[in-house]
């Protein structure tokens, strides 16, 4: 027994309203497993590999790339096993997508008909470009055939266009940096409007952690070294077990703790803006494995291709500014999460231990958390637990 | 490798992580990571690329000795001649 399900344009954040199908990565008749990639999308958050959320066979592809459609638009259909059939798009563990899907206008038949009409004005055969790119190119009188595209089969993407002049911005053109800035602004404004934040910080002695890292890295080449962040993430994940009120999602006046610990990592992009892909089940990974994920993620963020699940389901966020950052970071919670941890820059200082001054290396870790879900004492206990974990780096 | 070739290798390794950087934009006596806006992950990727092209490994403990382009080139020349 099998049944047909819809595969829809996913929402990769409460602020995303539409996405562009750049290319199908599968065809009718293909069997896909959960997590396989069905399409390449271009969104405000950059290029995304869109995954499917259950196993099945593609029966129909309903859109012809390159086309922009609202979140929730049916893009394809799949035949899945009947008994196990669940909703096509992100299930219960992906609340961000659900929240946004509810918020976004329902797709009427009129709209969906519009969206499947192929772009009428393809300038010439073999030249691929998204509608946004075509619109901008027309406004700026650019000859697309003279640009080289960095997308699949040379498709011209927003990032391939020359920087927009001030005229273009004045005319309200959606240049990519501005699109990402708007997306960040929408999420952060919602957070500041709705979430009663409280803020705490604790100076944590990382002398032992740094010594452990120096020992670990001493004999290793750069491709095998571990950064302090990997150790910190592991310590955060392990400390969170006892503080479920900091790890989960607040939606429709209800907090739901998440049993899994998916940590979103703030990655600043060179061209401005940021993305926050998640590492899944951080508490289950070794420090080395966390470092492998971090490397992979930073490389893919730079090339601009992240996976849809990475942007969907972080249950808490860590923002690490590193050595070039500030001493203390006051985070803004990314809804529907309920906490964000900020890591300041490591610095050397004198600590008093057993009434004796001692040279030590410290980092100030901050917590911004949601007062609808937890109180300051909970947050403070969490920070102290984290500090304790970091005194035994070899056990992480 | 002579110093010019090493400099070329360094610039190419930087461009792996920071494609927009041009060699002549870098002040050779200023902090390299600041000049090229490299965070610690970028820096690791850069050192890995440099190790591939020059076969020279800059250990963790030597980061302080290679923090400008000129110091890095001195270091690589010395390591290469050993």
PDB file of N, CA and C in Angstrom, chain A residues 213-214 217-223 225-227 268 270 291 294-296 298-299 302 320 322-324, chain B residues 16-21 33-34 36-42 44-45 47-48 51 57-60 63:
ATOM      1  N   UNK A 213      44.227  21.353  24.399  1.00  0.00           N
ATOM      2  CA  UNK A 213      44.191  21.577  22.952  1.00  0.00           C
ATOM      3  C   UNK A 213      45.604  21.688  22.386  1.00  0.00           C
ATOM      4  N   UNK A 214      46.472  22.425  23.090  1.00  0.00           N
ATOM      5  CA  UNK A 214      47.848  22.593  22.607  1.00  0.00           C
ATOM      6  C   UNK A 214      48.535  21.239  22.509  1.00  0.00           C
ATOM      7  N   UNK A 217      47.031  19.315  19.551  1.00  0.00           N
ATOM      8  CA  UNK A 217      47.366  19.855  18.236  1.00  0.00           C
ATOM      9  C   UNK A 217      48.855  19.813  17.912  1.00  0.00           C
ATOM     10  N   UNK A 218      49.686  19.649  18.948  1.00  0.00           N
ATOM     11  CA  UNK A 218      51.127  19.826  18.783  1.00  0.00           C
ATOM     12  C   UNK A 218      51.689  19.010  17.625  1.00  0.00           C
ATOM     13  N   UNK A 219      51.316  17.744  17.550  1.00  0.00           N
ATOM     14  CA  UNK A 219      51.918  16.872  16.544  1.00  0.00           C
ATOM     15  C   UNK A 219      51.057  16.742  15.293  1.00  0.00           C
ATOM     16  N   UNK A 220      49.999  17.535  15.220  1.00  0.00           N
ATOM     17  CA  UNK A 220      49.081  17.336  14.090  1.00  0.00           C
ATOM     18  C   UNK A 220      49.190  18.434  13.047  1.00  0.00           C
ATOM     19  N   UNK A 221      48.969  18.060  11.805  1.00  0.00           N
ATOM     20  CA  UNK A 221      48.941  19.032  10.711  1.00  0.00           C
ATOM     21  C   UNK A 221      47.672  19.866  10.810  1.00  0.00           C
ATOM     22  N   UNK A 222      47.635  20.991  10.083  1.00  0.00           N
ATOM     23  CA  UNK A 222      46.489  21.902  10.199  1.00  0.00           C
ATOM     24  C   UNK A 222      45.153  21.234   9.885  1.00  0.00           C
ATOM     25  N   UNK A 223      45.178  20.217   9.023  1.00  0.00           N
ATOM     26  CA  UNK A 223      43.906  19.600   8.634  1.00  0.00           C
ATOM     27  C   UNK A 223      43.351  18.690   9.730  1.00  0.00           C
ATOM     28  N   UNK A 225      43.851  19.567  13.184  1.00  0.00           N
ATOM     29  CA  UNK A 225      43.810  20.284  14.456  1.00  0.00           C
ATOM     30  C   UNK A 225      42.378  20.568  14.911  1.00  0.00           C
ATOM     31  N   UNK A 226      42.248  20.779  16.196  1.00  0.00           N
ATOM     32  CA  UNK A 226      40.950  21.083  16.783  1.00  0.00           C
ATOM     33  C   UNK A 226      40.960  22.517  17.295  1.00  0.00           C
ATOM     34  N   UNK A 227      39.866  23.221  17.076  1.00  0.00           N
ATOM     35  CA  UNK A 227      39.731  24.580  17.606  1.00  0.00           C
ATOM     36  C   UNK A 227      38.997  24.542  18.942  1.00  0.00           C
ATOM     37  N   UNK A 268      29.755  33.967  10.204  1.00  0.00           N
ATOM     38  CA  UNK A 268      29.737  35.248   9.488  1.00  0.00           C
ATOM     39  C   UNK A 268      30.252  35.028   8.077  1.00  0.00           C
ATOM     40  N   UNK A 270      31.861  36.276   4.516  1.00  0.00           N
ATOM     41  CA  UNK A 270      32.839  37.303   4.150  1.00  0.00           C
ATOM     42  C   UNK A 270      32.191  38.503   3.498  1.00  0.00           C
ATOM     43  N   UNK A 291      34.581  18.802  15.356  1.00  0.00           N
ATOM     44  CA  UNK A 291      35.496  19.624  14.563  1.00  0.00           C
ATOM     45  C   UNK A 291      35.343  19.327  13.069  1.00  0.00           C
ATOM     46  N   UNK A 294      32.323  21.111  11.918  1.00  0.00           N
ATOM     47  CA  UNK A 294      32.551  22.564  11.850  1.00  0.00           C
ATOM     48  C   UNK A 294      33.331  22.957  10.594  1.00  0.00           C
ATOM     49  N   UNK A 295      34.364  22.176  10.290  1.00  0.00           N
ATOM     50  CA  UNK A 295      35.161  22.441   9.090  1.00  0.00           C
ATOM     51  C   UNK A 295      34.298  22.366   7.838  1.00  0.00           C
ATOM     52  N   UNK A 296      33.549  21.258   7.776  1.00  0.00           N
ATOM     53  CA  UNK A 296      32.715  21.007   6.606  1.00  0.00           C
ATOM     54  C   UNK A 296      31.691  22.126   6.437  1.00  0.00           C
ATOM     55  N   UNK A 298      31.800  25.235   7.596  1.00  0.00           N
ATOM     56  CA  UNK A 298      32.345  26.547   7.249  1.00  0.00           C
ATOM     57  C   UNK A 298      32.719  26.564   5.774  1.00  0.00           C
ATOM     58  N   UNK A 299      33.196  25.440   5.264  1.00  0.00           N
ATOM     59  CA  UNK A 299      33.536  25.391   3.849  1.00  0.00           C
ATOM     60  C   UNK A 299      32.290  25.513   2.973  1.00  0.00           C
ATOM     61  N   UNK A 302      30.832  28.951   2.912  1.00  0.00           N
ATOM     62  CA  UNK A 302      31.592  29.849   2.057  1.00  0.00           C
ATOM     63  C   UNK A 302      31.239  29.621   0.600  1.00  0.00           C
ATOM     64  N   UNK A 320      30.073  32.364  18.529  1.00  0.00           N
ATOM     65  CA  UNK A 320      31.454  32.418  18.983  1.00  0.00           C
ATOM     66  C   UNK A 320      32.201  33.427  18.142  1.00  0.00           C
ATOM     67  N   UNK A 322      35.340  34.332  18.566  1.00  0.00           N
ATOM     68  CA  UNK A 322      36.742  33.974  18.390  1.00  0.00           C
ATOM     69  C   UNK A 322      37.702  35.030  18.892  1.00  0.00           C
ATOM     70  N   UNK A 323      38.970  34.830  18.510  1.00  0.00           N
ATOM     71  CA  UNK A 323      40.037  35.666  19.062  1.00  0.00           C
ATOM     72  C   UNK A 323      39.933  37.124  18.642  1.00  0.00           C
ATOM     73  N   UNK A 324      39.231  37.385  17.565  1.00  0.00           N
ATOM     74  CA  UNK A 324      39.170  38.758  17.101  1.00  0.00           C
ATOM     75  C   UNK A 324      37.876  39.449  17.548  1.00  0.00           C
TER      76      UNK A 324
ATOM     77  N   UNK B  16      42.219  30.612  -1.310  1.00  0.00           N
ATOM     78  CA  UNK B  16      41.339  29.452  -1.124  1.00  0.00           C
ATOM     79  C   UNK B  16      40.215  29.819  -0.157  1.00  0.00           C
ATOM     80  N   UNK B  17      40.554  30.583   0.896  1.00  0.00           N
ATOM     81  CA  UNK B  17      39.513  30.966   1.867  1.00  0.00           C
ATOM     82  C   UNK B  17      38.970  32.368   1.627  1.00  0.00           C
ATOM     83  N   UNK B  18      39.770  33.223   1.010  1.00  0.00           N
ATOM     84  CA  UNK B  18      39.350  34.612   0.806  1.00  0.00           C
ATOM     85  C   UNK B  18      39.618  35.001  -0.645  1.00  0.00           C
ATOM     86  N   UNK B  19      38.741  34.539  -1.550  1.00  0.00           N
ATOM     87  CA  UNK B  19      38.995  34.698  -2.983  1.00  0.00           C
ATOM     88  C   UNK B  19      39.136  36.160  -3.406  1.00  0.00           C
ATOM     89  N   UNK B  20      38.590  37.070  -2.599  1.00  0.00           N
ATOM     90  CA  UNK B  20      38.590  38.481  -3.022  1.00  0.00           C
ATOM     91  C   UNK B  20      39.908  39.192  -2.718  1.00  0.00           C
ATOM     92  N   UNK B  21      40.799  38.541  -1.960  1.00  0.00           N
ATOM     93  CA  UNK B  21      42.058  39.193  -1.570  1.00  0.00           C
ATOM     94  C   UNK B  21      43.061  39.195  -2.721  1.00  0.00           C
ATOM     95  N   UNK B  33      46.238  38.003   9.661  1.00  0.00           N
ATOM     96  CA  UNK B  33      44.831  37.613   9.798  1.00  0.00           C
ATOM     97  C   UNK B  33      43.913  38.815   9.736  1.00  0.00           C
ATOM     98  N   UNK B  34      44.373  39.953  10.274  1.00  0.00           N
ATOM     99  CA  UNK B  34      43.569  41.171  10.184  1.00  0.00           C
ATOM    100  C   UNK B  34      43.533  41.674   8.741  1.00  0.00           C
ATOM    101  N   UNK B  36      43.705  40.082   6.046  1.00  0.00           N
ATOM    102  CA  UNK B  36      42.905  39.242   5.148  1.00  0.00           C
ATOM    103  C   UNK B  36      41.576  38.831   5.767  1.00  0.00           C
ATOM    104  N   UNK B  37      41.276  39.328   6.976  1.00  0.00           N
ATOM    105  CA  UNK B  37      40.025  39.014   7.656  1.00  0.00           C
ATOM    106  C   UNK B  37      39.814  37.503   7.786  1.00  0.00           C
ATOM    107  N   UNK B  38      40.784  36.818   8.381  1.00  0.00           N
ATOM    108  CA  UNK B  38      40.700  35.363   8.536  1.00  0.00           C
ATOM    109  C   UNK B  38      40.309  35.020   9.969  1.00  0.00           C
ATOM    110  N   UNK B  39      39.202  34.300  10.146  1.00  0.00           N
ATOM    111  CA  UNK B  39      38.895  33.815  11.500  1.00  0.00           C
ATOM    112  C   UNK B  39      39.691  32.535  11.738  1.00  0.00           C
ATOM    113  N   UNK B  40      39.542  31.948  12.927  1.00  0.00           N
ATOM    114  CA  UNK B  40      40.446  30.828  13.245  1.00  0.00           C
ATOM    115  C   UNK B  40      40.202  29.629  12.328  1.00  0.00           C
ATOM    116  N   UNK B  41      38.945  29.437  11.897  1.00  0.00           N
ATOM    117  CA  UNK B  41      38.677  28.346  10.957  1.00  0.00           C
ATOM    118  C   UNK B  41      39.292  28.650   9.586  1.00  0.00           C
ATOM    119  N   UNK B  42      39.146  29.897   9.126  1.00  0.00           N
ATOM    120  CA  UNK B  42      39.773  30.296   7.859  1.00  0.00           C
ATOM    121  C   UNK B  42      41.291  30.054   7.929  1.00  0.00           C
ATOM    122  N   UNK B  44      42.980  27.920   9.721  1.00  0.00           N
ATOM    123  CA  UNK B  44      43.308  26.495   9.604  1.00  0.00           C
ATOM    124  C   UNK B  44      43.225  26.043   8.146  1.00  0.00           C
ATOM    125  N   UNK B  45      42.172  26.455   7.444  1.00  0.00           N
ATOM    126  CA  UNK B  45      42.033  26.098   6.027  1.00  0.00           C
ATOM    127  C   UNK B  45      43.211  26.654   5.230  1.00  0.00           C
ATOM    128  N   UNK B  47      46.291  27.359   6.377  1.00  0.00           N
ATOM    129  CA  UNK B  47      47.521  26.613   6.676  1.00  0.00           C
ATOM    130  C   UNK B  47      47.515  25.245   6.009  1.00  0.00           C
ATOM    131  N   UNK B  48      46.327  24.632   5.910  1.00  0.00           N
ATOM    132  CA  UNK B  48      46.235  23.324   5.254  1.00  0.00           C
ATOM    133  C   UNK B  48      46.561  23.472   3.761  1.00  0.00           C
ATOM    134  N   UNK B  51      50.248  24.023   3.374  1.00  0.00           N
ATOM    135  CA  UNK B  51      51.007  22.792   3.591  1.00  0.00           C
ATOM    136  C   UNK B  51      50.970  21.923   2.333  1.00  0.00           C
ATOM    137  N   UNK B  57      54.742  22.406   7.272  1.00  0.00           N
ATOM    138  CA  UNK B  57      53.715  22.414   8.308  1.00  0.00           C
ATOM    139  C   UNK B  57      54.056  23.490   9.331  1.00  0.00           C
ATOM    140  N   UNK B  58      53.135  24.438   9.520  1.00  0.00           N
ATOM    141  CA  UNK B  58      53.346  25.435  10.573  1.00  0.00           C
ATOM    142  C   UNK B  58      52.616  24.946  11.822  1.00  0.00           C
ATOM    143  N   UNK B  59      53.354  24.486  12.839  1.00  0.00           N
ATOM    144  CA  UNK B  59      52.666  23.953  14.017  1.00  0.00           C
ATOM    145  C   UNK B  59      51.953  25.055  14.811  1.00  0.00           C
ATOM    146  N   UNK B  60      50.948  24.599  15.553  1.00  0.00           N
ATOM    147  CA  UNK B  60      50.169  25.453  16.451  1.00  0.00           C
ATOM    148  C   UNK B  60      51.058  26.415  17.249  1.00  0.00           C
ATOM    149  N   UNK B  63      52.418  29.834  15.703  1.00  0.00           N
ATOM    150  CA  UNK B  63      51.534  30.862  15.123  1.00  0.00           C
ATOM    151  C   UNK B  63      52.076  32.271  15.355  1.00  0.00           C
TER     152      UNK B  63
END
